[in-house]
XYZ file of C-alpha atoms in Angstrom:
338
model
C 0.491 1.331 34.869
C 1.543 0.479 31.339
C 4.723 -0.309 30.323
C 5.960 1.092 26.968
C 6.308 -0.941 24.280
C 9.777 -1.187 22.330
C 10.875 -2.382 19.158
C 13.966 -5.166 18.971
C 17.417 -3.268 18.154
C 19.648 -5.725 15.660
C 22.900 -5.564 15.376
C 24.808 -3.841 12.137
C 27.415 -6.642 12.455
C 24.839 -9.451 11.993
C 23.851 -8.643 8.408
C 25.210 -9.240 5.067
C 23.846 -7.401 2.048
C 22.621 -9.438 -1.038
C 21.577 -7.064 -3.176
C 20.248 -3.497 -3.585
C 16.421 -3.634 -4.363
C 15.575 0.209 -5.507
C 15.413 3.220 -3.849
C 12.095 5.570 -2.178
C 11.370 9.026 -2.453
C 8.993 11.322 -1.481
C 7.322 15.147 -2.017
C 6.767 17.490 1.021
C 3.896 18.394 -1.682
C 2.271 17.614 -4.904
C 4.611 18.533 -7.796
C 7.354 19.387 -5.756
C 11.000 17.828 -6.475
C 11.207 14.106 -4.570
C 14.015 13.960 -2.049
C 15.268 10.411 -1.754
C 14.255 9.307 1.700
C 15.811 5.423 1.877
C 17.226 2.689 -0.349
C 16.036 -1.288 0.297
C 17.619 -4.315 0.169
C 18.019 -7.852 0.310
C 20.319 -9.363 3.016
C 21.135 -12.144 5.181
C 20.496 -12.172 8.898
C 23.011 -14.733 10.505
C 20.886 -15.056 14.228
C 23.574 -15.502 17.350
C 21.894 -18.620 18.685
C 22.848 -21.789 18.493
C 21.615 -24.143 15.617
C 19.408 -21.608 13.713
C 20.592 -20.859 9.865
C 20.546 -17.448 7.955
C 17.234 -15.800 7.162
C 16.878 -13.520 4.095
C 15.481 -10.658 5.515
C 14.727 -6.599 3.751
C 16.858 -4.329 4.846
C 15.667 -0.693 4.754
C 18.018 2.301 5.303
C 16.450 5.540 5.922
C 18.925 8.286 4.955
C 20.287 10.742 7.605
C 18.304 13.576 6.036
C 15.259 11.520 6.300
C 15.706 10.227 10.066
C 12.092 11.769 11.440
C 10.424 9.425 9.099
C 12.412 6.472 10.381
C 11.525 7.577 13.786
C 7.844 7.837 13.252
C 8.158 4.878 11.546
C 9.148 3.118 15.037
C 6.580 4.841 16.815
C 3.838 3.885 15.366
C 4.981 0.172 15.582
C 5.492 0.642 19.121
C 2.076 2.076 19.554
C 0.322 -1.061 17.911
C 2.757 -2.952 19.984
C 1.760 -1.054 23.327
C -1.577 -1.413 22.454
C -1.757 -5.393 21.723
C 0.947 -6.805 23.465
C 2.132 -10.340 23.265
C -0.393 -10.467 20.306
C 1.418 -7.676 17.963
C 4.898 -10.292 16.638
C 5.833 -11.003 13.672
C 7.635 -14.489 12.840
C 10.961 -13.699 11.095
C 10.611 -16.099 8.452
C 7.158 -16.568 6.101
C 4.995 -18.901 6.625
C 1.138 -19.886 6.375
C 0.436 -20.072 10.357
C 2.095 -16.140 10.723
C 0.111 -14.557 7.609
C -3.120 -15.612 9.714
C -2.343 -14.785 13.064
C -0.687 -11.284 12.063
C -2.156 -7.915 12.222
C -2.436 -6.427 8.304
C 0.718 -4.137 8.772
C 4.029 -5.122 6.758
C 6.361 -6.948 9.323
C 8.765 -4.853 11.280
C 11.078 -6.981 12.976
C 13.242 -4.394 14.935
C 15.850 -1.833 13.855
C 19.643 -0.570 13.860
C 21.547 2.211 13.523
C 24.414 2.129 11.117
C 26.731 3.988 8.751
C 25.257 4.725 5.460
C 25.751 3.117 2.402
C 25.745 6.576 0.085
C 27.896 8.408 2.715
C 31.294 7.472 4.317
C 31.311 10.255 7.049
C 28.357 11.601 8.670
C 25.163 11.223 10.345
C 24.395 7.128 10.352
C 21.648 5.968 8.668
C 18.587 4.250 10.875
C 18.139 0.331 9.160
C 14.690 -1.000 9.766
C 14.717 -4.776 9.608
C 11.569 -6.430 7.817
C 10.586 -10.024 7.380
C 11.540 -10.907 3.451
C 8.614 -11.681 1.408
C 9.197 -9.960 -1.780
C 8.500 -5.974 -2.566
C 4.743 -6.329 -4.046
C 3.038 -3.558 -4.068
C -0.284 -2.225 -5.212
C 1.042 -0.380 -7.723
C 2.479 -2.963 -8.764
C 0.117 -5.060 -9.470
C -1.158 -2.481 -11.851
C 1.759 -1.588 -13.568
C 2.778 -5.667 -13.733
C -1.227 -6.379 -15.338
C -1.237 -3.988 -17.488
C 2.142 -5.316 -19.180
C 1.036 -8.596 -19.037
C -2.184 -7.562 -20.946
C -0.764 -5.815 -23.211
C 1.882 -7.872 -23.972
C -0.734 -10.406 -25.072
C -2.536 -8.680 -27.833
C -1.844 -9.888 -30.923
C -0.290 -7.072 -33.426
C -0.147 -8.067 -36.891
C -4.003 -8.693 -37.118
C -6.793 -6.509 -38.847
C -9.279 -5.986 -37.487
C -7.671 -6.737 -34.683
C -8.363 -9.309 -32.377
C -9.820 -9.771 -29.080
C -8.010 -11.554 -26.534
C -10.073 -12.971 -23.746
C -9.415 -11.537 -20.298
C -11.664 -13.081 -17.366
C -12.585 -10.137 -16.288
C -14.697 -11.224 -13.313
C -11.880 -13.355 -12.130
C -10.283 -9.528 -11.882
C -13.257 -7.632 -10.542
C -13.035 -10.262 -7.850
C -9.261 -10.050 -7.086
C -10.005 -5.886 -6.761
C -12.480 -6.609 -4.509
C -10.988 -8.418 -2.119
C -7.624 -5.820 -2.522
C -10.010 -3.036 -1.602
C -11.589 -4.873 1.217
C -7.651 -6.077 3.193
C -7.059 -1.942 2.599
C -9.908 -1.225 4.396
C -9.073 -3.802 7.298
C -5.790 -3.166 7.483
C -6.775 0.823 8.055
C -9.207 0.019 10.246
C -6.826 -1.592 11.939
C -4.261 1.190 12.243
C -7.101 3.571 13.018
C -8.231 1.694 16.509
C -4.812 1.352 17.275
C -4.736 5.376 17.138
C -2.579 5.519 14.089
C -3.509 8.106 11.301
C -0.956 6.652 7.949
C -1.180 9.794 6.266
C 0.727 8.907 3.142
C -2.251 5.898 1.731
C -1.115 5.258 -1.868
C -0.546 2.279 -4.057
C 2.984 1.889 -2.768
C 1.604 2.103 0.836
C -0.323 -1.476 0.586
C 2.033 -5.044 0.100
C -0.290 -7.761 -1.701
C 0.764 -11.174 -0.519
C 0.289 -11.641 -4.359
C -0.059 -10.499 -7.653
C -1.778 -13.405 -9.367
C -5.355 -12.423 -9.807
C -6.167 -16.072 -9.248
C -5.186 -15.676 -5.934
C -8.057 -13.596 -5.008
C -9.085 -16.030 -2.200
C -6.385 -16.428 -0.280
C -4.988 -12.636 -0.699
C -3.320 -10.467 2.309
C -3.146 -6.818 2.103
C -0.567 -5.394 4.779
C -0.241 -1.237 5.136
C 3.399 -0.089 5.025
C 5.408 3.236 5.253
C 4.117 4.939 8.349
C 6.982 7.764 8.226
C 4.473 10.046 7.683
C 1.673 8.755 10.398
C 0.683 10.825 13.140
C -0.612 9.280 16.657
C -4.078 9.880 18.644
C -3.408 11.950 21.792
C 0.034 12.578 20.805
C 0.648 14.245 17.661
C -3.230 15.469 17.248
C -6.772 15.552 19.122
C -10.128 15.721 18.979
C -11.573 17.136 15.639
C -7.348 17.238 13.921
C -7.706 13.672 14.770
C -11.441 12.882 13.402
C -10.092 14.965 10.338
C -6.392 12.848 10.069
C -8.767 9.635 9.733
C -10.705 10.623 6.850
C -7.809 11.845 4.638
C -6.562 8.749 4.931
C -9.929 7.321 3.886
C -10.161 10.026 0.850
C -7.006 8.920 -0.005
C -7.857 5.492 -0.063
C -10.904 6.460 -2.362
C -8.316 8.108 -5.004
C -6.613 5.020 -4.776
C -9.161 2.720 -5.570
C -10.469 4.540 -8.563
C -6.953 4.649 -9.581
C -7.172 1.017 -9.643
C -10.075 0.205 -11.149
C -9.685 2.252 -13.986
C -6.122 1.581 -14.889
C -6.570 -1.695 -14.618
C -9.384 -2.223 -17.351
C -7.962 0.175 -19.517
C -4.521 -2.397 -19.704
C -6.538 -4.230 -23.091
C -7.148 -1.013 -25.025
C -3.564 0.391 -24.511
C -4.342 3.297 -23.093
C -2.461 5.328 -20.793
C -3.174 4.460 -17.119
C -5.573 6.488 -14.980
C -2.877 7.865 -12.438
C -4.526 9.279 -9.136
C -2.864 13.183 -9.448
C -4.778 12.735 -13.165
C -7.851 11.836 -10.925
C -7.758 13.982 -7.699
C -7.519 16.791 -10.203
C -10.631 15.583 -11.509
C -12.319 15.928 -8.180
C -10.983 19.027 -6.218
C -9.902 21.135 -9.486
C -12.203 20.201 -12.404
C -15.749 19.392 -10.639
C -15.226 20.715 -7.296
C -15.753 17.710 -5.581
C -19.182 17.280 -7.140
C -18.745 13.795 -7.255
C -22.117 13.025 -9.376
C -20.818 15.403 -12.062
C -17.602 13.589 -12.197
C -19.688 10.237 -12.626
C -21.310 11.574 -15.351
C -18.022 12.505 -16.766
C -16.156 9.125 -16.773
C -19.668 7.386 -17.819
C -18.860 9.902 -21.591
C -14.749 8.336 -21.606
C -15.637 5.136 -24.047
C -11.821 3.765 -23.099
C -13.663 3.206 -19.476
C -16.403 1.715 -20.517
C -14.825 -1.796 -18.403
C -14.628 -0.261 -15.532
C -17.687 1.434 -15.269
C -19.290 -2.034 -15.918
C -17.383 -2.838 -12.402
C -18.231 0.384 -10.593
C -22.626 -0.141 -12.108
C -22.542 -3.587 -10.502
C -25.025 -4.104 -7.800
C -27.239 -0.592 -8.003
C -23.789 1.361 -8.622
C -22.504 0.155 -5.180
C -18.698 0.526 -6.521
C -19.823 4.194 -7.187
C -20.922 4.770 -3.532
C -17.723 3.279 -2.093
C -15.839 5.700 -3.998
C -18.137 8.662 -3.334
C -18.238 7.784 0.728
C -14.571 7.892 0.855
C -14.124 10.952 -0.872
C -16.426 12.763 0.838
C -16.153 10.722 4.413
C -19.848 10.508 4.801
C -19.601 6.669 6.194
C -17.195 4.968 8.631
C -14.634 2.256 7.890
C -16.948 -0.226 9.605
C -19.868 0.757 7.421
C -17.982 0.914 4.039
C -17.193 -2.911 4.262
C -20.355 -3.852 4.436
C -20.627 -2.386 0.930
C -22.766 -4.948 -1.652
C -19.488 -4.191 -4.355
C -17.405 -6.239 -1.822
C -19.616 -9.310 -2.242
């Protein structure tokens, strides 16, 4: 018989906030109005042992009216738990030993319930307690090169003048982003976890220094939305929960490719609605068409360079996760990820 897994429950009393970090929001669909789901921050966890110090840790309080995603949030963790045991723990504090032995999800350390911070009276808040290591995020990383890019360019020259970007140094740091998302799905998905929300705010980078391309660790965050083999869905809903999250993941990763080599021309970034409309509305998921399409935009010309490499194999990543013709196991074998 096996024994359900359970997350730690902190105590409200043990934590002092730092500071307030920023707030996250979410649409029940696309281009409807965002309801403000939780607010993170930094705080200090004072431990009730003997001789063991404050830890920073990230506090992050899901609002009363968005208390379903909290709890989904702990179910899923539970569920990876349940299903690895002793092996699914994350150290509270950072260090080079945990980032290897850990699986690729962002560390949940337990959780509390608590009065909210926006509302004196009322339903309490649920606070889930994550091990500090910054808030770096996918996104980003793209919004943070493209600045820095662009902030470089030299503005009182004509013609103007090229500033030298290593570009493969870049291709390479993509690749091995793209490659950790893929792992760390695959790991959710054979622990019978469907995310359902994959974004560029869904994946935490370890870091955003492109020359850290070899040492980089992609963890998959924000499961409010998930939904769980044999419990929430079955059969065919399930086989059909896993590839949205892969199509998502394809969206994604042409979002990332092309707004990041567009940051040295200035133009505006490739967002993902700009490119699932594209897809689904424009081309009607004639993916080939599409190609042809971005192949006529000159301002993409960089990253179709990345996406030709190998016989096009950036091309057929994107393509096989849009259309979920090949398995997560298959797609990172893929020659682009070389």
């Amino acid at each position: 018989m096996r024994v359900a897994a359970t997350l730690r429950r902190y105590d409200a009393e043990d934590f002092e906030i730092v500071r307030e970090l920023g707030a996250v929001s979410f649409q029940q669909t696309r281009g409807s109005k965002a309801t403000r789901a939780a607010r993170c921050y930094a705080a200090n966890y004072a431990p009730r042992t003997p001789y063991r110090s404050e830890v920073l840790v990230m506090l992050k309080e899901v609002l009363p009216q968005a208390k379903d995603l909290a709890a989904n949030e702990v179910k899923a963790y539970e569920k990876m738990k349940e299903r690895l045991g002793s092996a699914f723990q994350f150290e509270e504090t950072e260090s080079v030993q945990a980032g290897r032995n850990e699986p690729p999800v962002a560390p949940l350390l337990g959780y509390f319930d608590a009065q909210s911070m926006e509302m004196e009276d009322g339903l309490p808040s649920t606070w889930l307690v994550l091990r500090w290591q910054g808030v770096q995020t996918l996104r980003g990383f793209v919004q943070r090169y493209r600045k820095k890019v662009q902030a470089e360019q030299p503005r009182f020259f004509w013609p103007p003048v090229e500033v030298r970007v290593e570009y493969s140094q870049v291709a390479k740091y993509l690749r091995n982003v793209i490659r950790g998302a893929l792992e760390a799905l695959q790991f959710c998905h054979s622990s019978g976890i469907a995310h359902g929300a994959v974004d560029g705010s869904a994946f935490l980078l370890s870091s955003l220094d492109v020359r850290s391309a070899g040492i980089l660790k992609v963890e998959l965050a924000n499961f409010g939305f998930c939904k769980i083999h044999e419990e929430d869905l079955y059969g065919e809903a399930w086989e059909e929960a896993k590839e949205q999250d892969l199509q998502a993941l394809g969206f994604t990763m042409a979002e990332l490719v092309f707004s990041t080599f567009t940051a040295q021309e200035g133009d505006e970034q490739a967002s993902r609605g700009e490119i699932e409309r594209l897809y689904t509305e424009v081309f009607l998921k004639d993916f080939e068409s599409m190609k042809d399409f971005c192949r006529l935009e000159e301002k993409w010309d960089k990253a179709i360079q990345v996406l030709d490499a190998n016989n096009g194999a950036g091309w057929s990543m994107i393509d096989a996760l849009l259309s979920g013709s090949a398995s997560i196991e298959m797609l990172l074998t893929s020659e682009f990820l070389e």
